[in-house]
PDB file of C-alpha atoms and ligand atoms in Angstrom:
ATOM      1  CA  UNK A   1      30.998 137.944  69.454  1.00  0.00           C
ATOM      2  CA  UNK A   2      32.928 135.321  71.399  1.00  0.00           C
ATOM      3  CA  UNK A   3      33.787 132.336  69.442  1.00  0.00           C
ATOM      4  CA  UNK A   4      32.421 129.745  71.472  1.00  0.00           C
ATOM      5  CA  UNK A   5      29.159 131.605  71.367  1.00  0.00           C
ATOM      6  CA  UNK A   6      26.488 128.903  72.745  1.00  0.00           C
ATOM      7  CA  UNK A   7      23.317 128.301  70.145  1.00  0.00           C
ATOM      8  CA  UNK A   8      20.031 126.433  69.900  1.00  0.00           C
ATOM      9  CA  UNK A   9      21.707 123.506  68.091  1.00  0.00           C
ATOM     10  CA  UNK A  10      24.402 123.395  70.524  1.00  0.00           C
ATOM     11  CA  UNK A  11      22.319 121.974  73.260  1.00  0.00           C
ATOM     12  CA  UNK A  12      21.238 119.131  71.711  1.00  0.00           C
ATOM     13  CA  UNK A  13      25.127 118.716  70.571  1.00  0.00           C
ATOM     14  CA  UNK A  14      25.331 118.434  74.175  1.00  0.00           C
ATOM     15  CA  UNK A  15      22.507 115.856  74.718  1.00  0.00           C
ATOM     16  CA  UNK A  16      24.091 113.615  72.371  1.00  0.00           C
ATOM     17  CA  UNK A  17      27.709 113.848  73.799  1.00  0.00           C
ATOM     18  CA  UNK A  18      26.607 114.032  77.572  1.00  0.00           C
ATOM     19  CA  UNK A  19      27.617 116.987  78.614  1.00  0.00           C
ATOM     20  CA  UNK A  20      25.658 119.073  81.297  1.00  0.00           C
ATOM     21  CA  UNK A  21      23.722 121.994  80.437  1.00  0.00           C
ATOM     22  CA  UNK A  22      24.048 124.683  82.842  1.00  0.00           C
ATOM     23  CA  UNK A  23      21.211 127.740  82.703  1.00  0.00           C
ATOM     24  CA  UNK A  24      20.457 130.370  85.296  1.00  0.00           C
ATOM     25  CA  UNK A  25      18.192 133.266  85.561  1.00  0.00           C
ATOM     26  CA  UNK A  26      19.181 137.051  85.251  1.00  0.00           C
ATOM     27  CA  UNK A  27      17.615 139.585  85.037  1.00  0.00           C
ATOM     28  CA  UNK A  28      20.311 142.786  84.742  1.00  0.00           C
ATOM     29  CA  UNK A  29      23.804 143.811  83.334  1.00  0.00           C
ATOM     30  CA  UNK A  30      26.206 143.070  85.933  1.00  0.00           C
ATOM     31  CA  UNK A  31      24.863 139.864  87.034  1.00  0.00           C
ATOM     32  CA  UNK A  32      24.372 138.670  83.444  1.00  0.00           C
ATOM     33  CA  UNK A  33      28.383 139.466  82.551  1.00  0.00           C
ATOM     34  CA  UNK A  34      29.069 137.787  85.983  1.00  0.00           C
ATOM     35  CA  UNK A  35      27.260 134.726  84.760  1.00  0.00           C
ATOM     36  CA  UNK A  36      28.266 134.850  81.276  1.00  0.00           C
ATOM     37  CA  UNK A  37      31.961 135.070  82.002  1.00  0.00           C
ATOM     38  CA  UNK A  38      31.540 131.962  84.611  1.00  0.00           C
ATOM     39  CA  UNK A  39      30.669 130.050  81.914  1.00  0.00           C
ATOM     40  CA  UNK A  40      26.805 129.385  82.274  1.00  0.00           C
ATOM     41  CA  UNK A  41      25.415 127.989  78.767  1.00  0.00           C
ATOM     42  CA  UNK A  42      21.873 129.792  78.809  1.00  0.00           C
ATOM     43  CA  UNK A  43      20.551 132.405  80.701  1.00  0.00           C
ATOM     44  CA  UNK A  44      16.941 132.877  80.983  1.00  0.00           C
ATOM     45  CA  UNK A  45      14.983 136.405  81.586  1.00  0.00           C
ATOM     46  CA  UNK A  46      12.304 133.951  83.530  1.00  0.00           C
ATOM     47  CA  UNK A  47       9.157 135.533  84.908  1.00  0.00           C
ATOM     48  CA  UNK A  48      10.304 134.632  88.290  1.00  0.00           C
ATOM     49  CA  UNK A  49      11.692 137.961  88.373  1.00  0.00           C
ATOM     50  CA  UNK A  50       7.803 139.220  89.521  1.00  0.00           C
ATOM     51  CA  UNK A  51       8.754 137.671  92.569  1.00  0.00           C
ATOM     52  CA  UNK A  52      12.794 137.279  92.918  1.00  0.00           C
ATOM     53  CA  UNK A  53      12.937 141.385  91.377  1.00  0.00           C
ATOM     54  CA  UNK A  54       9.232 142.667  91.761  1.00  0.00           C
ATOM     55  CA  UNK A  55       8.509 141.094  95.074  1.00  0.00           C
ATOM     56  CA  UNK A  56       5.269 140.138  94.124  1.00  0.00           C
ATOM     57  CA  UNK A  57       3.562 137.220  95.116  1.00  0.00           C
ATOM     58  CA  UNK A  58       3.068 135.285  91.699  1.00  0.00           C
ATOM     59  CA  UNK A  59       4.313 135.699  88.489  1.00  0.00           C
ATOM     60  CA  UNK A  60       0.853 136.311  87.049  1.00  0.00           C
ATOM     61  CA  UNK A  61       1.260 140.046  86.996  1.00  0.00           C
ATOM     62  CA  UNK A  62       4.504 139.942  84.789  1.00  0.00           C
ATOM     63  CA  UNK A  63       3.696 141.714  81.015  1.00  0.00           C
ATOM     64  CA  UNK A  64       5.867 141.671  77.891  1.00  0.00           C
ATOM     65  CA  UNK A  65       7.052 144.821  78.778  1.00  0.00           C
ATOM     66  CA  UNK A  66       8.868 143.886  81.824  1.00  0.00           C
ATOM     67  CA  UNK A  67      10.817 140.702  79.870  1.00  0.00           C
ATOM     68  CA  UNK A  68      11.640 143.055  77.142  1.00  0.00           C
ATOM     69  CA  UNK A  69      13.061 145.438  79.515  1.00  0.00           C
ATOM     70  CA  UNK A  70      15.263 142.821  81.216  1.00  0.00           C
ATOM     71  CA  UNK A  71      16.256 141.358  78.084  1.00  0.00           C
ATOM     72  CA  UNK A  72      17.830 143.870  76.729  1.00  0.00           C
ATOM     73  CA  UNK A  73      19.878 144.485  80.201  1.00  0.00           C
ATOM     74  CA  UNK A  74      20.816 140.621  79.735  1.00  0.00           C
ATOM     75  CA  UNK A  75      21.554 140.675  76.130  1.00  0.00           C
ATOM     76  CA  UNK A  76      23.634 143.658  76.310  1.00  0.00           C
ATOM     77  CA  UNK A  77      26.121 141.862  78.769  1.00  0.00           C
ATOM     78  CA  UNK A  78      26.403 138.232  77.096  1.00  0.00           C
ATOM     79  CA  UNK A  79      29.073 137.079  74.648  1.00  0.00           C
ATOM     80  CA  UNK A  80      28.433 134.068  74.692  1.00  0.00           C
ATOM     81  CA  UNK A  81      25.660 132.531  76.205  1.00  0.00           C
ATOM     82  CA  UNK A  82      22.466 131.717  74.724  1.00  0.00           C
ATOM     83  CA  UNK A  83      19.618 134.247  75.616  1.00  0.00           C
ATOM     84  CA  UNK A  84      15.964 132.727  76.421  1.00  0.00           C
ATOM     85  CA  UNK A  85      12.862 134.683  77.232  1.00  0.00           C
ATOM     86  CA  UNK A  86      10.368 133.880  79.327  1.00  0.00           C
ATOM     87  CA  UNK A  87       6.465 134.500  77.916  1.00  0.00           C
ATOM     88  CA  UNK A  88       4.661 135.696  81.088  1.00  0.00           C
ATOM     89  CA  UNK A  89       0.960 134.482  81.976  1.00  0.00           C
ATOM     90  CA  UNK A  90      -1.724 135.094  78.844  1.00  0.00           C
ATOM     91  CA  UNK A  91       0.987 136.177  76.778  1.00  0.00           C
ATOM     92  CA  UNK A  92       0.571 132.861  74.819  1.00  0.00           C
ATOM     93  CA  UNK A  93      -2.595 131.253  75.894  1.00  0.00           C
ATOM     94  CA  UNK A  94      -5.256 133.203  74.132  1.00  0.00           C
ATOM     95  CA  UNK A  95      -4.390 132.363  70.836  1.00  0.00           C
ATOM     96  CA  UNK A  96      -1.799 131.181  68.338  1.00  0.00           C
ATOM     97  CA  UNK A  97      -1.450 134.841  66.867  1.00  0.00           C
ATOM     98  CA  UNK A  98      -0.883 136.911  69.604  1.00  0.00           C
ATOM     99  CA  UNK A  99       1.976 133.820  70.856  1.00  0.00           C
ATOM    100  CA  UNK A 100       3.699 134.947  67.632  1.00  0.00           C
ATOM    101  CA  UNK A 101       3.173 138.715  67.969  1.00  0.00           C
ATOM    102  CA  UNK A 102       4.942 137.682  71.772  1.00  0.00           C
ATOM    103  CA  UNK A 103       7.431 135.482  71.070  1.00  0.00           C
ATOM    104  CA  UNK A 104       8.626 137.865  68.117  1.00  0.00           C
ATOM    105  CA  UNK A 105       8.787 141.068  70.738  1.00  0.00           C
ATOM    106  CA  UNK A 106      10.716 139.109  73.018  1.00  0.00           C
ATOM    107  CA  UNK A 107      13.277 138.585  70.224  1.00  0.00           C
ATOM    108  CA  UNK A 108      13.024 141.605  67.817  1.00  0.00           C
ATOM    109  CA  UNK A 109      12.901 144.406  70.916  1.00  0.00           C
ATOM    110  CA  UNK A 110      14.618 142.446  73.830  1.00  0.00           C
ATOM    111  CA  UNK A 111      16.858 140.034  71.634  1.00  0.00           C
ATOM    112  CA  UNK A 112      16.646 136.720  72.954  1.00  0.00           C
ATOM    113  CA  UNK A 113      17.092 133.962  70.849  1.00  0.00           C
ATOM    114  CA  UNK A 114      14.783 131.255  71.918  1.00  0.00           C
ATOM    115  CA  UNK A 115      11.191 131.749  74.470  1.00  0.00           C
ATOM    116  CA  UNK A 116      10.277 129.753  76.843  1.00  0.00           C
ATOM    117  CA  UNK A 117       6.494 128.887  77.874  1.00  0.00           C
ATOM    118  CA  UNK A 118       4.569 126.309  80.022  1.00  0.00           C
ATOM    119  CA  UNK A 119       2.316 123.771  79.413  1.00  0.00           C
ATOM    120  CA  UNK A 120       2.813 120.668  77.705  1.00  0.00           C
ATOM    121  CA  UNK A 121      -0.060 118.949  75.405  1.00  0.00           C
ATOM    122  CA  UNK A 122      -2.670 121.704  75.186  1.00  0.00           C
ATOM    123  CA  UNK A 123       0.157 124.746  74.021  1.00  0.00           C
ATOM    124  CA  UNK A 124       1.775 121.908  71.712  1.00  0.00           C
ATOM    125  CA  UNK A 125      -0.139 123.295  68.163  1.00  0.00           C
ATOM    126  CA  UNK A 126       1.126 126.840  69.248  1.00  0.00           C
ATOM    127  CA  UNK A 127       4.995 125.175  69.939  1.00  0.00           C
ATOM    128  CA  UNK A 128       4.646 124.092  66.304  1.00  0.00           C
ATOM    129  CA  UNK A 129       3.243 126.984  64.766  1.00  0.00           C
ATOM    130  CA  UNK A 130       5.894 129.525  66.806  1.00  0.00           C
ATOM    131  CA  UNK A 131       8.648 126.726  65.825  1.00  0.00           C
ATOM    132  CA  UNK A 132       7.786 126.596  62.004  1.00  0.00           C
ATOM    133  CA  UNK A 133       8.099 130.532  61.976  1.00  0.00           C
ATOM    134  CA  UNK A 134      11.733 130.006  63.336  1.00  0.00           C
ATOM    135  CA  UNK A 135      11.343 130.729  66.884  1.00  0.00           C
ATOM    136  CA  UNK A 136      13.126 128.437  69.212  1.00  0.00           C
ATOM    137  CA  UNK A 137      10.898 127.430  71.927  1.00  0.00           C
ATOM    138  CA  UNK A 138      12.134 125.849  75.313  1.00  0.00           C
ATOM    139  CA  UNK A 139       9.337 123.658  76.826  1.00  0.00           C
ATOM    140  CA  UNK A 140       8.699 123.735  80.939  1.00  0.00           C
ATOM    141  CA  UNK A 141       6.426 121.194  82.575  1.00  0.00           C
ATOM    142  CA  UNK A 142       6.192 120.226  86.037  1.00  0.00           C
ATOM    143  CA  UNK A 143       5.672 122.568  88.731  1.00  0.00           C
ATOM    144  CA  UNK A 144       4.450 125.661  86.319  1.00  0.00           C
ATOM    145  CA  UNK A 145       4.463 128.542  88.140  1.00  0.00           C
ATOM    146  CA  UNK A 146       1.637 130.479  85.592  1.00  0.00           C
ATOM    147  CA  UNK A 147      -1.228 127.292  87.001  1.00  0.00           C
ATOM    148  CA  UNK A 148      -0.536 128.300  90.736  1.00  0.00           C
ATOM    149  CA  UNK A 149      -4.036 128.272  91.073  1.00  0.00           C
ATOM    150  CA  UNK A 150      -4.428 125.279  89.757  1.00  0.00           C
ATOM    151  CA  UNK A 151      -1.864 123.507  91.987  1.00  0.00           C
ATOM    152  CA  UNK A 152      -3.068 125.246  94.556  1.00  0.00           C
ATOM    153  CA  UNK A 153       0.037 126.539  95.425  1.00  0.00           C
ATOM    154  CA  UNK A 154       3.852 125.864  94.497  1.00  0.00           C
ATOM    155  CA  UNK A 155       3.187 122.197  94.690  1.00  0.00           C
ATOM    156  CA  UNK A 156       5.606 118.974  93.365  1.00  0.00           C
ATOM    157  CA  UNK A 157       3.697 117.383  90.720  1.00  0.00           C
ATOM    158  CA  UNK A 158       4.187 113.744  88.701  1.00  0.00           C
ATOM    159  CA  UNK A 159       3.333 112.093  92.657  1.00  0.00           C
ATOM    160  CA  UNK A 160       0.419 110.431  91.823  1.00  0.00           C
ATOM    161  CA  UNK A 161       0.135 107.937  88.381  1.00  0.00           C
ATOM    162  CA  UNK A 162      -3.118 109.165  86.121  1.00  0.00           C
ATOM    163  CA  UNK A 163      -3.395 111.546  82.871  1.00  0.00           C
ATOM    164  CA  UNK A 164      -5.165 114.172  84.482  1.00  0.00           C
ATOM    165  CA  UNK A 165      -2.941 117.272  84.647  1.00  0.00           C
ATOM    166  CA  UNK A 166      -0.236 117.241  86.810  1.00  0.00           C
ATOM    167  CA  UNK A 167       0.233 113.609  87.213  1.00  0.00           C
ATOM    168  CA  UNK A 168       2.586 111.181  86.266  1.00  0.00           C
ATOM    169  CA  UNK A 169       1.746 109.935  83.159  1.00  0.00           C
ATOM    170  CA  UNK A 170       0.510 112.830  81.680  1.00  0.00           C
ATOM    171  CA  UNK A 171       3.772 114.666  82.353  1.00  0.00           C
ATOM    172  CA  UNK A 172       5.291 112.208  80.085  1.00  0.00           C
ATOM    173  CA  UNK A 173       2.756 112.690  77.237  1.00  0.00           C
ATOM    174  CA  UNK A 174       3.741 116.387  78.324  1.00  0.00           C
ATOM    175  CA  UNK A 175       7.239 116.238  77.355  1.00  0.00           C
ATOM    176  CA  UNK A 176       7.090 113.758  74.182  1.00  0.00           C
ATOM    177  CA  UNK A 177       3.994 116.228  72.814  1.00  0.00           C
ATOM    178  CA  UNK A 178       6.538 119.700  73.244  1.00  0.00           C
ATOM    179  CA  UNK A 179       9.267 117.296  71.523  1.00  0.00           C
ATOM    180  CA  UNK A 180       7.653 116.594  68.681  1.00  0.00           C
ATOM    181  CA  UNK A 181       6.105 119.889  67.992  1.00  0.00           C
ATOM    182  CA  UNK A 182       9.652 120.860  67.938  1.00  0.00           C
ATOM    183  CA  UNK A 183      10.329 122.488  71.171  1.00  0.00           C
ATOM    184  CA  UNK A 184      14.289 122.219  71.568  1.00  0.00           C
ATOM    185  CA  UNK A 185      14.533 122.039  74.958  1.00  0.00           C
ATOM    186  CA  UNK A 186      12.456 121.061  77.831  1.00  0.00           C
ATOM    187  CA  UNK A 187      12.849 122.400  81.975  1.00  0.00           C
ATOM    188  CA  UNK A 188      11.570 120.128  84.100  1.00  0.00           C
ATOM    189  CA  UNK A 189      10.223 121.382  87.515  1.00  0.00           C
ATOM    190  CA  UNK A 190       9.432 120.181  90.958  1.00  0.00           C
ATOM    191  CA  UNK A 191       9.258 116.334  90.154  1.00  0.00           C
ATOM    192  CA  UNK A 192      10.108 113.490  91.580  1.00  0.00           C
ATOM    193  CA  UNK A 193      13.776 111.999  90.464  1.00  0.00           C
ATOM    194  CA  UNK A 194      13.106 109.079  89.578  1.00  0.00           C
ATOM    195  CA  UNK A 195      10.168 110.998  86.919  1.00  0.00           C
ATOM    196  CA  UNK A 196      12.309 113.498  85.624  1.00  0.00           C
ATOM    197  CA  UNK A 197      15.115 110.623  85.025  1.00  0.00           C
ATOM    198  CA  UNK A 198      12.692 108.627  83.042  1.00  0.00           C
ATOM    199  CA  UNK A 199      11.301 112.010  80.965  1.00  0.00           C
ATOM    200  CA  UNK A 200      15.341 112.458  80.175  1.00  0.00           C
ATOM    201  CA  UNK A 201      15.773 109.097  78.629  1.00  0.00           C
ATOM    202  CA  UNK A 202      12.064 109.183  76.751  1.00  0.00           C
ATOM    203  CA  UNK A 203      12.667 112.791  75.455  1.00  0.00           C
ATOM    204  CA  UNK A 204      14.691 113.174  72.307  1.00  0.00           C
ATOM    205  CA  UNK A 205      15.519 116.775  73.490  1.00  0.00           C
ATOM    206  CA  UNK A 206      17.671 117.589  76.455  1.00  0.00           C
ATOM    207  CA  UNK A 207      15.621 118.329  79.362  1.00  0.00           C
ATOM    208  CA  UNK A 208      16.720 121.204  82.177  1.00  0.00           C
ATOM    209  CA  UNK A 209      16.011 120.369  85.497  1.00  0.00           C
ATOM    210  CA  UNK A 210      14.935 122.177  88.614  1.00  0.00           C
ATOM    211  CA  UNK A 211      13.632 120.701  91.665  1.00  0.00           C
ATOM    212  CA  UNK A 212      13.824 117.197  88.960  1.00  0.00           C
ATOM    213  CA  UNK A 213      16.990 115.608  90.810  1.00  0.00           C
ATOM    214  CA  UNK A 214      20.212 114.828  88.989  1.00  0.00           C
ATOM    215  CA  UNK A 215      19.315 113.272  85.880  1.00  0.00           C
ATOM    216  CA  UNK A 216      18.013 115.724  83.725  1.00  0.00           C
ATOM    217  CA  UNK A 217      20.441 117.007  80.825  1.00  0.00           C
ATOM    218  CA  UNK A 218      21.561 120.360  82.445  1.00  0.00           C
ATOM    219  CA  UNK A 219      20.268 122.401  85.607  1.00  0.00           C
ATOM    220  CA  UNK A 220      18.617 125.765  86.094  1.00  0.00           C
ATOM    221  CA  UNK A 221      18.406 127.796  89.293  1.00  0.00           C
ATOM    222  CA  UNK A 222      16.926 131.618  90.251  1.00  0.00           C
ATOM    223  CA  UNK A 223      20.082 133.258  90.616  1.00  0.00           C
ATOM    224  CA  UNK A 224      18.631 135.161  93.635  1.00  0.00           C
ATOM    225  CA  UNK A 225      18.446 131.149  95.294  1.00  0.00           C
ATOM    226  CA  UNK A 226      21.977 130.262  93.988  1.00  0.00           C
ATOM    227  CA  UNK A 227      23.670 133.613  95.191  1.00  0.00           C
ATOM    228  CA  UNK A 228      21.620 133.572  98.581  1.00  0.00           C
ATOM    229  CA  UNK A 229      19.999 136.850  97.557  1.00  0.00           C
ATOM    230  CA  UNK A 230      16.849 136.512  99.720  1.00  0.00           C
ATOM    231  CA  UNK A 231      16.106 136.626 103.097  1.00  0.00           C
ATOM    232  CA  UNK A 232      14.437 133.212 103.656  1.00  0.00           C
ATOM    233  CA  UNK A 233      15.879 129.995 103.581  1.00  0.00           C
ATOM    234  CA  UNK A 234      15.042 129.422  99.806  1.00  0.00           C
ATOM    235  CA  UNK A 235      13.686 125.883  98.422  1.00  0.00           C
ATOM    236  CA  UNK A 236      14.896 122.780  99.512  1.00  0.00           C
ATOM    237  CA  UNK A 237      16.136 122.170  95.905  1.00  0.00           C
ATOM    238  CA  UNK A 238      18.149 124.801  95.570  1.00  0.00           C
ATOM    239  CA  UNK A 239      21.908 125.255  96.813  1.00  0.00           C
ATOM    240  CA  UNK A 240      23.285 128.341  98.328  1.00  0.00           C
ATOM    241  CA  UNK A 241      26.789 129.379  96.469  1.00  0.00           C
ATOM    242  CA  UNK A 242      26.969 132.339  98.539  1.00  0.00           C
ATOM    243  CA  UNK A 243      25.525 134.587 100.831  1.00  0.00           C
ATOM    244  CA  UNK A 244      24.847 137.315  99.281  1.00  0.00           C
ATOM    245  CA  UNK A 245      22.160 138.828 101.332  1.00  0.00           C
ATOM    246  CA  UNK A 246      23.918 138.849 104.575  1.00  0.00           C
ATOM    247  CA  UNK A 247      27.209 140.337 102.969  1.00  0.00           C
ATOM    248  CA  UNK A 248      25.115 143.371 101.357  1.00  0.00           C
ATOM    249  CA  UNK A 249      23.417 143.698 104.992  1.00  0.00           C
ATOM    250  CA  UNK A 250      26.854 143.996 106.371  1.00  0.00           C
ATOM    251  CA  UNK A 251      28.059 146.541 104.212  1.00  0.00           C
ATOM    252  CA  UNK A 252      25.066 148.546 104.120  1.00  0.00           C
ATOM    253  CA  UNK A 253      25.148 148.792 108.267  1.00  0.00           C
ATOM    254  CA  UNK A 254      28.951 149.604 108.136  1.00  0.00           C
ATOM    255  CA  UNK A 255      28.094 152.231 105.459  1.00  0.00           C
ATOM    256  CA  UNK A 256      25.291 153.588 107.822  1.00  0.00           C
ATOM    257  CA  UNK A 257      27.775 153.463 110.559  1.00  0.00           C
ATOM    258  CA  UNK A 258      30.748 155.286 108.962  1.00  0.00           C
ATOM    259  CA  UNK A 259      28.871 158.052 107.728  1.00  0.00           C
ATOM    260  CA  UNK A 260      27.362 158.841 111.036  1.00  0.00           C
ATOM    261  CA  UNK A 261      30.452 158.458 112.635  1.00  0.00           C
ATOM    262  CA  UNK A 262      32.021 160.794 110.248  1.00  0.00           C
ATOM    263  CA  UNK A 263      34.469 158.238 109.385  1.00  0.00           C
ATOM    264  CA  UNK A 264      33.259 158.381 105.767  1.00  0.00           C
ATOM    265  CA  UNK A 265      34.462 160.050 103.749  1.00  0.00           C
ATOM    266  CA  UNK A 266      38.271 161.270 104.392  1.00  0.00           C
ATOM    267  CA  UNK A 267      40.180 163.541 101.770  1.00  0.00           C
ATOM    268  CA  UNK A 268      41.397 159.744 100.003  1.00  0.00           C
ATOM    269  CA  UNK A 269      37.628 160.064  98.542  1.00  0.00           C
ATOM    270  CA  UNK A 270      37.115 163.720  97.937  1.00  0.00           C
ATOM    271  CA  UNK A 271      38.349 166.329  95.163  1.00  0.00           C
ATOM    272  CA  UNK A 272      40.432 169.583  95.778  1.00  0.00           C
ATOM    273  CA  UNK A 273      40.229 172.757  93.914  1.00  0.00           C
ATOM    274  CA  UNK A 274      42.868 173.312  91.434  1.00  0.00           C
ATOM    275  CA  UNK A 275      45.679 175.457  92.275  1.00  0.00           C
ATOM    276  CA  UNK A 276      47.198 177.708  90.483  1.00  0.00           C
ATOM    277  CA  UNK A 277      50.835 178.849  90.421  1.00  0.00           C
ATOM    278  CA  UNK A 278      50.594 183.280  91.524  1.00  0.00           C
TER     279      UNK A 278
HETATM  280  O1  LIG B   1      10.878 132.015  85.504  1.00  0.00           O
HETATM  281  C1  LIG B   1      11.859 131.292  85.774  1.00  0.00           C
HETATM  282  O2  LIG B   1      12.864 131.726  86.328  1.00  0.00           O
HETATM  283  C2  LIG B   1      11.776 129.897  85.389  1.00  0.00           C
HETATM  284  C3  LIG B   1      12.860 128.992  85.887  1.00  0.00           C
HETATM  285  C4  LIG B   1      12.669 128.704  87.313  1.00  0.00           C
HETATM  286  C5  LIG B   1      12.964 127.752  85.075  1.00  0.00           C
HETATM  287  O3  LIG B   1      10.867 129.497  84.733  1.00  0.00           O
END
């Protein structure tokens, strides 16, 4: 194992000293090593991948089984980064036992080393009770993709001042409840800056934006949204490191082409019988 191997107590290390947390999702082997080798500090099996990998329309659908799978594609390829899975929709909710029974799959069969889950106040007693059997947990508030319904859609939240879910002030309860039930980490999602800035300095923890401006303690994107890996423009909040989707288009159309053409393949990519002296 590398020896600058990235662990739960190394991101609030970073917190302290003020140096950025960078997380992205993944989902298989090759882009996990990519990712890994680049240097990201976490990498997250999220349940995005119902929709970024599933292309499904929520990430309600997502079971155990399908972040256990991916896990163990992700964990296979990282030396160094730390390994967080995501507990899909009413994998956690139901009840404090089967959050354990969860959480402990995610690490003992797809060997992550933290889970994450959203919701803030109301899944604080299970934070506590998953973090006081030893398993990491990594908050998310904000835009939670699990209360779509909810929202009523993929919605910014923290706009309006008030307690009532979603809103301002009770996003900040949010945060300081997962923080002191010992969550070690918290993503913040589709909020205002200025919000997410204030949640950074309140929180003892290091927060992980998305969609939460530039003042939260590290960033997190959907690699699919990072690599351009999609054939819609993506969120506004998201940057485009490459184009990904065109370039595979490309070569998929000049494959199509060359093999038609009979351009593909020439003897440089095909095998000859062995030949023997007489
Ligand atoms: O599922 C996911 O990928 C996530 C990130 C967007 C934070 O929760």
């Amino acid at each position: 194992m590398n020896a600058t191997k990235v662990r739960v107590p190394d991101l609030a290390r970073m917190k302290a000293h003020g140096a950025r947390i960078t997380m992205l999702t993944a989902y298989d082997f090759p882009f996990a090593r990519i990712f890994d080798q680049a240097g990201v500090d976490v990498l997250l099996v999220g349940d995005s991948l119902g929709m970024a990998v599933q292309g499904r329309e929520s990430t309600l659908p997502v079971t155990v089984e399908d972040i256990v799978y991916h896990l163990q594609m992700v964990t296979r390829a990282r030396t160094r980064a730390l390994v967080v899975g995501d507990m899909p929709f009413m994998s956690y909710q139901a009840s404090v036992k089967t959050a354990i029974q969860n959480a402990g799959r995610l690490l003992k069969d797809g060997g992550a080393e933290a889970v994450k889950l959203e919701g803030g106040t109301s899944i604080a007693p299970t934070v506590r009770r998953l973090a006081e059997v030893d398993i990491p947990v990594m908050g998310h508030i904000g835009l939670t993709p699990q209360s779509i319904h909810r929202m009523g859609g993929f919605r910014v939240q923290g706009r309006r001042a008030g307690t009532a879910a979603g809103c301002r002030d009770r996003l900040i309860e949010d945060a300081l409840a997962l923080s002191e039930a010992g969550a070690f980490a918290i993503v913040l999602e589709g909020m205002p800056a200025e919000l997410a800035a204030e949640i950074t300095r309140l929180c003892p923890v290091p927060t992980i934006g998305i969609g939460a401006g530039p003042e939260c303690d590290g960033q997190v994107l959907v690699m699919h949204d990072m690599l351009g890996l999609s054939d819609s423009p993506g969120p506004r909040f998201a940057k485009r490191y490459a184009a990904l989707w065109e370039l595979a288009e490309t070569a998929a159309a000049d494959y199509v082409r060359e093999v038609r053409e009979g351009v593909f393949p020439t003897p440089q990519h095909s095998y000859r019988a062995k030949e023997f002296a007489p």
